[in-house]
């Protein structure tokens, strides 16, 4: 079965960096686009970034462009999110999610991890 | 950026009744819309994609309709496990976006 397990969350000061990872299993990782979605406490989900199945294309939420970078390691079936210049309003649970369709550049999120909490606070 | 607006914010429904949730896009998104269910402490769960296609394993009491800017999620004969928050999400272009959610609560 499809499994997504996020790691790397924690408490970090504003302006610092954090790298999230998402270890995947149960499907052919290189066949699917992958997303990061975040959810601030008491708020709805907010799409953050997507990377195409082949890693050639990525897209971002405007407020994270230039600060966050999504990447994928085909050899380890792992998705990453490098987060730099973190702000207080980046505080959220960060989910990785697998796209529904294969060989695409991103649509809906069919499978989700359990999330990892990132808290940005001084 | 396309903005998604859901209504109502809260819907009070008795078990066995039906619920109709609305989602409006600020610009036409064709059929590029998904619906998710989220229960407290859990990740969202995909219900519908392509505006009207049920995801794998989703019961037939969940149905989606609409195109362009107006979309509807209908839950017929609500079961106890259906009381949750529902979100719509467009994937017409980047950045993808979610609505603010509709909470379906027990009346």
PDB file of C-alpha atoms in Angstrom:
ATOM      1  CA  UNK A   1       0.000   0.000   0.000  1.00  0.00           C
ATOM      2  CA  UNK A   2       1.054   3.589  -0.571  1.00  0.00           C
ATOM      3  CA  UNK A   3       2.915   5.036   2.401  1.00  0.00           C
ATOM      4  CA  UNK A   4       4.306   8.539   2.878  1.00  0.00           C
ATOM      5  CA  UNK A   5       6.263   9.417   6.009  1.00  0.00           C
ATOM      6  CA  UNK A   6       7.408  12.979   6.644  1.00  0.00           C
ATOM      7  CA  UNK A   7      10.285  13.957   8.890  1.00  0.00           C
ATOM      8  CA  UNK A   8      12.449  16.945   9.695  1.00  0.00           C
ATOM      9  CA  UNK A   9       9.968  19.254  11.373  1.00  0.00           C
ATOM     10  CA  UNK A  10      10.729  21.121  14.565  1.00  0.00           C
ATOM     11  CA  UNK A  11      11.092  24.517  16.189  1.00  0.00           C
ATOM     12  CA  UNK A  12      13.262  27.044  14.367  1.00  0.00           C
ATOM     13  CA  UNK A  13      13.942  30.753  14.729  1.00  0.00           C
ATOM     14  CA  UNK A  14      12.822  33.246  12.076  1.00  0.00           C
ATOM     15  CA  UNK A  15      15.349  33.562   9.275  1.00  0.00           C
ATOM     16  CA  UNK A  16      16.771  30.076   9.775  1.00  0.00           C
ATOM     17  CA  UNK A  17      16.483  27.019   7.542  1.00  0.00           C
ATOM     18  CA  UNK A  18      14.917  23.583   7.774  1.00  0.00           C
ATOM     19  CA  UNK A  19      14.821  20.602   5.429  1.00  0.00           C
ATOM     20  CA  UNK A  20      11.819  18.313   5.352  1.00  0.00           C
ATOM     21  CA  UNK A  21      11.913  14.801   3.933  1.00  0.00           C
ATOM     22  CA  UNK A  22       9.178  12.416   2.834  1.00  0.00           C
ATOM     23  CA  UNK A  23      10.047   8.748   2.533  1.00  0.00           C
ATOM     24  CA  UNK A  24       7.733   6.870   0.206  1.00  0.00           C
ATOM     25  CA  UNK A  25       6.875   3.239  -0.496  1.00  0.00           C
ATOM     26  CA  UNK A  26       4.213   1.112  -2.141  1.00  0.00           C
ATOM     27  CA  UNK A  27       4.316   2.736  -5.577  1.00  0.00           C
ATOM     28  CA  UNK A  28       6.739   3.595  -8.359  1.00  0.00           C
ATOM     29  CA  UNK A  29       8.054   6.919  -7.048  1.00  0.00           C
ATOM     30  CA  UNK A  30       9.431   8.077 -10.389  1.00  0.00           C
ATOM     31  CA  UNK A  31       6.003   7.762 -12.048  1.00  0.00           C
ATOM     32  CA  UNK A  32       4.179  10.417 -10.012  1.00  0.00           C
ATOM     33  CA  UNK A  33       4.255  14.131  -9.366  1.00  0.00           C
ATOM     34  CA  UNK A  34       4.618  14.965  -5.676  1.00  0.00           C
ATOM     35  CA  UNK A  35       3.328  17.871  -3.614  1.00  0.00           C
ATOM     36  CA  UNK A  36       3.925  19.654  -0.346  1.00  0.00           C
ATOM     37  CA  UNK A  37       0.827  21.061   1.347  1.00  0.00           C
ATOM     38  CA  UNK A  38       0.781  22.887   4.671  1.00  0.00           C
ATOM     39  CA  UNK A  39      -1.909  23.614   7.208  1.00  0.00           C
ATOM     40  CA  UNK A  40      -1.543  26.298   9.842  1.00  0.00           C
ATOM     41  CA  UNK A  41      -3.238  25.660  13.206  1.00  0.00           C
ATOM     42  CA  UNK A  42      -7.000  26.018  12.848  1.00  0.00           C
ATOM     43  CA  UNK A  43      -6.776  26.876   9.146  1.00  0.00           C
ATOM     44  CA  UNK A  44      -7.468  25.070   5.879  1.00  0.00           C
ATOM     45  CA  UNK A  45      -4.829  23.377   3.737  1.00  0.00           C
ATOM     46  CA  UNK A  46      -2.525  25.545   1.635  1.00  0.00           C
ATOM     47  CA  UNK A  47      -0.758  24.094  -1.388  1.00  0.00           C
ATOM     48  CA  UNK A  48       2.976  24.896  -1.231  1.00  0.00           C
ATOM     49  CA  UNK A  49       4.829  23.228  -4.093  1.00  0.00           C
ATOM     50  CA  UNK A  50       4.784  20.493  -6.710  1.00  0.00           C
ATOM     51  CA  UNK A  51       7.498  18.644  -8.588  1.00  0.00           C
ATOM     52  CA  UNK A  52       6.827  16.719 -11.765  1.00  0.00           C
ATOM     53  CA  UNK A  53       7.220  12.968 -11.979  1.00  0.00           C
ATOM     54  CA  UNK A  54      10.593  13.295 -13.682  1.00  0.00           C
ATOM     55  CA  UNK A  55      11.863  16.115 -11.499  1.00  0.00           C
ATOM     56  CA  UNK A  56      12.209  18.483 -14.444  1.00  0.00           C
ATOM     57  CA  UNK A  57       9.522  20.961 -13.466  1.00  0.00           C
ATOM     58  CA  UNK A  58       8.480  22.541 -10.199  1.00  0.00           C
ATOM     59  CA  UNK A  59       6.034  25.217  -9.123  1.00  0.00           C
ATOM     60  CA  UNK A  60       5.486  27.130  -5.904  1.00  0.00           C
ATOM     61  CA  UNK A  61       3.070  29.181  -3.867  1.00  0.00           C
ATOM     62  CA  UNK A  62       3.968  32.827  -4.448  1.00  0.00           C
ATOM     63  CA  UNK A  63       4.802  33.486  -0.798  1.00  0.00           C
ATOM     64  CA  UNK A  64       7.474  30.754  -0.742  1.00  0.00           C
ATOM     65  CA  UNK A  65       9.068  31.357  -4.149  1.00  0.00           C
ATOM     66  CA  UNK A  66      12.769  32.011  -3.781  1.00  0.00           C
ATOM     67  CA  UNK A  67      12.776  30.661  -0.218  1.00  0.00           C
ATOM     68  CA  UNK A  68      11.593  27.040  -0.588  1.00  0.00           C
ATOM     69  CA  UNK A  69      12.903  24.384  -2.970  1.00  0.00           C
ATOM     70  CA  UNK A  70      11.217  21.083  -3.688  1.00  0.00           C
ATOM     71  CA  UNK A  71      13.359  18.191  -4.896  1.00  0.00           C
ATOM     72  CA  UNK A  72      13.212  14.441  -5.285  1.00  0.00           C
ATOM     73  CA  UNK A  73      15.749  11.627  -4.953  1.00  0.00           C
ATOM     74  CA  UNK A  74      14.766   8.800  -7.262  1.00  0.00           C
ATOM     75  CA  UNK A  75      17.383   6.439  -5.813  1.00  0.00           C
ATOM     76  CA  UNK A  76      15.900   6.782  -2.321  1.00  0.00           C
ATOM     77  CA  UNK A  77      12.207   7.263  -3.245  1.00  0.00           C
ATOM     78  CA  UNK A  78      12.322  10.414  -1.171  1.00  0.00           C
ATOM     79  CA  UNK A  79      10.861  13.899  -1.557  1.00  0.00           C
ATOM     80  CA  UNK A  80      12.433  16.948   0.062  1.00  0.00           C
ATOM     81  CA  UNK A  81      11.485  20.518   0.876  1.00  0.00           C
ATOM     82  CA  UNK A  82      14.343  22.880   1.633  1.00  0.00           C
ATOM     83  CA  UNK A  83      12.960  25.861   3.516  1.00  0.00           C
ATOM     84  CA  UNK A  84      15.177  28.932   3.891  1.00  0.00           C
ATOM     85  CA  UNK A  85      14.543  32.370   5.427  1.00  0.00           C
ATOM     86  CA  UNK A  86      11.689  30.960   7.472  1.00  0.00           C
ATOM     87  CA  UNK A  87       9.024  33.310   8.736  1.00  0.00           C
ATOM     88  CA  UNK A  88       6.585  33.097  11.641  1.00  0.00           C
ATOM     89  CA  UNK A  89       3.731  32.654   9.166  1.00  0.00           C
ATOM     90  CA  UNK A  90       5.379  29.513   7.771  1.00  0.00           C
ATOM     91  CA  UNK A  91       4.332  27.765  10.992  1.00  0.00           C
ATOM     92  CA  UNK A  92       2.162  24.791  10.014  1.00  0.00           C
ATOM     93  CA  UNK A  93       1.880  21.062   9.685  1.00  0.00           C
ATOM     94  CA  UNK A  94       3.577  20.163   6.419  1.00  0.00           C
ATOM     95  CA  UNK A  95       2.186  17.225   4.466  1.00  0.00           C
ATOM     96  CA  UNK A  96       3.719  15.475   1.506  1.00  0.00           C
ATOM     97  CA  UNK A  97       1.223  14.082  -0.949  1.00  0.00           C
ATOM     98  CA  UNK A  98       1.320  11.912  -4.041  1.00  0.00           C
ATOM     99  CA  UNK A  99      -0.520  13.071  -7.097  1.00  0.00           C
ATOM    100  CA  UNK A 100      -3.364  11.004  -8.432  1.00  0.00           C
ATOM    101  CA  UNK A 101      -2.213  10.612 -12.005  1.00  0.00           C
ATOM    102  CA  UNK A 102       1.041   9.202 -13.251  1.00  0.00           C
ATOM    103  CA  UNK A 103       3.445  10.925 -15.637  1.00  0.00           C
ATOM    104  CA  UNK A 104       1.825  14.286 -14.928  1.00  0.00           C
ATOM    105  CA  UNK A 105       2.884  17.637 -13.565  1.00  0.00           C
ATOM    106  CA  UNK A 106       0.291  17.847 -10.792  1.00  0.00           C
ATOM    107  CA  UNK A 107      -3.442  17.658 -10.203  1.00  0.00           C
ATOM    108  CA  UNK A 108      -5.135  16.377  -7.037  1.00  0.00           C
ATOM    109  CA  UNK A 109      -3.470  14.802  -4.030  1.00  0.00           C
ATOM    110  CA  UNK A 110      -4.579  11.192  -3.780  1.00  0.00           C
ATOM    111  CA  UNK A 111      -2.358  10.013  -0.913  1.00  0.00           C
ATOM    112  CA  UNK A 112      -1.101  11.981   2.069  1.00  0.00           C
ATOM    113  CA  UNK A 113       1.427  11.484   4.820  1.00  0.00           C
ATOM    114  CA  UNK A 114       0.657  12.140   8.479  1.00  0.00           C
ATOM    115  CA  UNK A 115       2.421  15.495   8.415  1.00  0.00           C
ATOM    116  CA  UNK A 116       5.320  17.059  10.297  1.00  0.00           C
ATOM    117  CA  UNK A 117       4.973  20.204  12.407  1.00  0.00           C
ATOM    118  CA  UNK A 118       7.172  23.197  11.679  1.00  0.00           C
ATOM    119  CA  UNK A 119       7.110  25.970  14.264  1.00  0.00           C
ATOM    120  CA  UNK A 120       8.883  29.221  13.487  1.00  0.00           C
ATOM    121  CA  UNK A 121       9.309  31.254  16.633  1.00  0.00           C
ATOM    122  CA  UNK A 122      11.889  33.361  18.379  1.00  0.00           C
TER     123      UNK A 122
ATOM    124  CA  UNK B   1      -4.125  33.676  -8.732  1.00  0.00           C
ATOM    125  CA  UNK B   2      -7.462  31.866  -8.672  1.00  0.00           C
ATOM    126  CA  UNK B   3      -9.359  32.265  -5.391  1.00  0.00           C
ATOM    127  CA  UNK B   4     -11.697  29.514  -4.214  1.00  0.00           C
ATOM    128  CA  UNK B   5     -14.685  30.466  -2.052  1.00  0.00           C
ATOM    129  CA  UNK B   6     -16.787  27.879  -0.242  1.00  0.00           C
ATOM    130  CA  UNK B   7     -20.240  28.253   1.255  1.00  0.00           C
ATOM    131  CA  UNK B   8     -21.677  27.933   3.752  1.00  0.00           C
ATOM    132  CA  UNK B   9     -18.936  27.994   6.388  1.00  0.00           C
ATOM    133  CA  UNK B  10     -20.962  25.606   8.550  1.00  0.00           C
ATOM    134  CA  UNK B  11     -23.793  23.273   7.616  1.00  0.00           C
ATOM    135  CA  UNK B  12     -25.943  21.634  10.290  1.00  0.00           C
ATOM    136  CA  UNK B  13     -27.531  18.429   9.052  1.00  0.00           C
ATOM    137  CA  UNK B  14     -29.348  15.515  10.691  1.00  0.00           C
ATOM    138  CA  UNK B  15     -28.069  11.982  10.034  1.00  0.00           C
ATOM    139  CA  UNK B  16     -29.842  10.478   7.036  1.00  0.00           C
ATOM    140  CA  UNK B  17     -30.448  13.847   5.408  1.00  0.00           C
ATOM    141  CA  UNK B  18     -28.518  15.187   2.450  1.00  0.00           C
ATOM    142  CA  UNK B  19     -26.007  18.037   2.379  1.00  0.00           C
ATOM    143  CA  UNK B  20     -25.121  20.373  -0.475  1.00  0.00           C
ATOM    144  CA  UNK B  21     -21.815  22.220  -0.360  1.00  0.00           C
ATOM    145  CA  UNK B  22     -20.799  24.955  -2.788  1.00  0.00           C
ATOM    146  CA  UNK B  23     -17.445  26.051  -4.163  1.00  0.00           C
ATOM    147  CA  UNK B  24     -16.903  29.029  -6.441  1.00  0.00           C
ATOM    148  CA  UNK B  25     -13.764  29.886  -8.412  1.00  0.00           C
ATOM    149  CA  UNK B  26     -12.783  33.484  -9.145  1.00  0.00           C
ATOM    150  CA  UNK B  27     -11.983  32.514 -12.745  1.00  0.00           C
ATOM    151  CA  UNK B  28     -13.056  29.605 -14.888  1.00  0.00           C
ATOM    152  CA  UNK B  29     -11.222  26.387 -14.006  1.00  0.00           C
ATOM    153  CA  UNK B  30     -13.067  24.103 -16.432  1.00  0.00           C
ATOM    154  CA  UNK B  31     -13.430  20.753 -14.623  1.00  0.00           C
ATOM    155  CA  UNK B  32     -10.112  21.018 -12.757  1.00  0.00           C
ATOM    156  CA  UNK B  33     -11.511  20.669  -9.269  1.00  0.00           C
ATOM    157  CA  UNK B  34     -11.149  18.232  -6.411  1.00  0.00           C
ATOM    158  CA  UNK B  35     -12.981  17.771  -3.117  1.00  0.00           C
ATOM    159  CA  UNK B  36     -11.436  16.541   0.134  1.00  0.00           C
ATOM    160  CA  UNK B  37     -12.763  15.462   3.510  1.00  0.00           C
ATOM    161  CA  UNK B  38     -10.773  16.167   6.660  1.00  0.00           C
ATOM    162  CA  UNK B  39     -11.443  14.913  10.155  1.00  0.00           C
ATOM    163  CA  UNK B  40      -9.802  16.346  13.235  1.00  0.00           C
ATOM    164  CA  UNK B  41      -6.158  15.330  13.588  1.00  0.00           C
ATOM    165  CA  UNK B  42      -6.054  13.614  10.208  1.00  0.00           C
ATOM    166  CA  UNK B  43      -4.739  14.475   6.769  1.00  0.00           C
ATOM    167  CA  UNK B  44      -7.270  15.397   4.084  1.00  0.00           C
ATOM    168  CA  UNK B  45      -8.762  12.526   2.088  1.00  0.00           C
ATOM    169  CA  UNK B  46      -9.457  12.844  -1.623  1.00  0.00           C
ATOM    170  CA  UNK B  47     -13.137  12.336  -2.470  1.00  0.00           C
ATOM    171  CA  UNK B  48     -13.676  13.730  -5.961  1.00  0.00           C
ATOM    172  CA  UNK B  49     -11.480  14.827  -8.865  1.00  0.00           C
ATOM    173  CA  UNK B  50     -12.290  16.184 -12.291  1.00  0.00           C
ATOM    174  CA  UNK B  51     -15.261  17.880 -10.599  1.00  0.00           C
ATOM    175  CA  UNK B  52     -17.392  14.712 -10.623  1.00  0.00           C
ATOM    176  CA  UNK B  53     -15.276  11.526 -10.565  1.00  0.00           C
ATOM    177  CA  UNK B  54     -15.181   9.680  -7.269  1.00  0.00           C
ATOM    178  CA  UNK B  55     -11.763   8.614  -6.047  1.00  0.00           C
ATOM    179  CA  UNK B  56     -11.050   4.962  -5.346  1.00  0.00           C
ATOM    180  CA  UNK B  57     -13.084   3.585  -2.462  1.00  0.00           C
ATOM    181  CA  UNK B  58     -15.347   6.612  -2.049  1.00  0.00           C
ATOM    182  CA  UNK B  59     -19.008   5.694  -1.444  1.00  0.00           C
ATOM    183  CA  UNK B  60     -21.610   6.547  -4.062  1.00  0.00           C
ATOM    184  CA  UNK B  61     -23.417   8.874  -1.640  1.00  0.00           C
ATOM    185  CA  UNK B  62     -20.713  11.436  -2.449  1.00  0.00           C
ATOM    186  CA  UNK B  63     -21.265  13.177  -5.773  1.00  0.00           C
ATOM    187  CA  UNK B  64     -19.736  16.213  -7.425  1.00  0.00           C
ATOM    188  CA  UNK B  65     -20.987  18.459 -10.177  1.00  0.00           C
ATOM    189  CA  UNK B  66     -20.273  21.731 -11.903  1.00  0.00           C
ATOM    190  CA  UNK B  67     -17.806  23.314 -14.273  1.00  0.00           C
ATOM    191  CA  UNK B  68     -16.297  26.697 -14.984  1.00  0.00           C
ATOM    192  CA  UNK B  69     -16.712  28.675 -11.779  1.00  0.00           C
ATOM    193  CA  UNK B  70     -19.545  26.939  -9.888  1.00  0.00           C
ATOM    194  CA  UNK B  71     -19.222  23.537  -8.243  1.00  0.00           C
ATOM    195  CA  UNK B  72     -21.243  21.442  -5.836  1.00  0.00           C
ATOM    196  CA  UNK B  73     -20.517  18.500  -3.561  1.00  0.00           C
ATOM    197  CA  UNK B  74     -23.610  16.570  -2.518  1.00  0.00           C
ATOM    198  CA  UNK B  75     -23.612  14.028   0.277  1.00  0.00           C
ATOM    199  CA  UNK B  76     -26.818  12.025   0.271  1.00  0.00           C
ATOM    200  CA  UNK B  77     -28.090  10.245   3.384  1.00  0.00           C
ATOM    201  CA  UNK B  78     -25.370  11.489   5.736  1.00  0.00           C
ATOM    202  CA  UNK B  79     -23.718   8.852   7.877  1.00  0.00           C
ATOM    203  CA  UNK B  80     -22.071   9.507  11.249  1.00  0.00           C
ATOM    204  CA  UNK B  81     -18.617   9.226   9.678  1.00  0.00           C
ATOM    205  CA  UNK B  82     -19.408  12.003   7.169  1.00  0.00           C
ATOM    206  CA  UNK B  83     -19.436  14.786   9.744  1.00  0.00           C
ATOM    207  CA  UNK B  84     -16.182  16.555   8.985  1.00  0.00           C
ATOM    208  CA  UNK B  85     -14.718  19.562   7.164  1.00  0.00           C
ATOM    209  CA  UNK B  86     -14.792  19.574   3.367  1.00  0.00           C
ATOM    210  CA  UNK B  87     -12.436  21.495   1.093  1.00  0.00           C
ATOM    211  CA  UNK B  88     -12.418  22.142  -2.624  1.00  0.00           C
ATOM    212  CA  UNK B  89      -9.136  22.546  -4.518  1.00  0.00           C
ATOM    213  CA  UNK B  90      -8.472  23.766  -8.049  1.00  0.00           C
ATOM    214  CA  UNK B  91      -5.630  22.527 -10.208  1.00  0.00           C
ATOM    215  CA  UNK B  92      -6.295  24.641 -13.284  1.00  0.00           C
ATOM    216  CA  UNK B  93      -2.995  26.501 -13.087  1.00  0.00           C
ATOM    217  CA  UNK B  94      -0.314  27.383 -10.564  1.00  0.00           C
ATOM    218  CA  UNK B  95      -0.532  28.179  -7.761  1.00  0.00           C
ATOM    219  CA  UNK B  96      -3.081  25.494  -6.934  1.00  0.00           C
ATOM    220  CA  UNK B  97      -5.539  26.649  -4.277  1.00  0.00           C
ATOM    221  CA  UNK B  98      -7.942  25.387  -1.645  1.00  0.00           C
ATOM    222  CA  UNK B  99     -11.169  26.888  -0.429  1.00  0.00           C
ATOM    223  CA  UNK B 100     -11.521  27.833   3.218  1.00  0.00           C
ATOM    224  CA  UNK B 101     -13.717  24.832   3.979  1.00  0.00           C
ATOM    225  CA  UNK B 102     -17.266  23.903   4.967  1.00  0.00           C
ATOM    226  CA  UNK B 103     -17.822  22.193   8.294  1.00  0.00           C
ATOM    227  CA  UNK B 104     -20.658  19.665   8.221  1.00  0.00           C
ATOM    228  CA  UNK B 105     -21.920  19.219  11.759  1.00  0.00           C
ATOM    229  CA  UNK B 106     -24.631  17.181  13.387  1.00  0.00           C
ATOM    230  CA  UNK B 107     -27.917  19.029  13.804  1.00  0.00           C
TER     231      UNK B 107
END
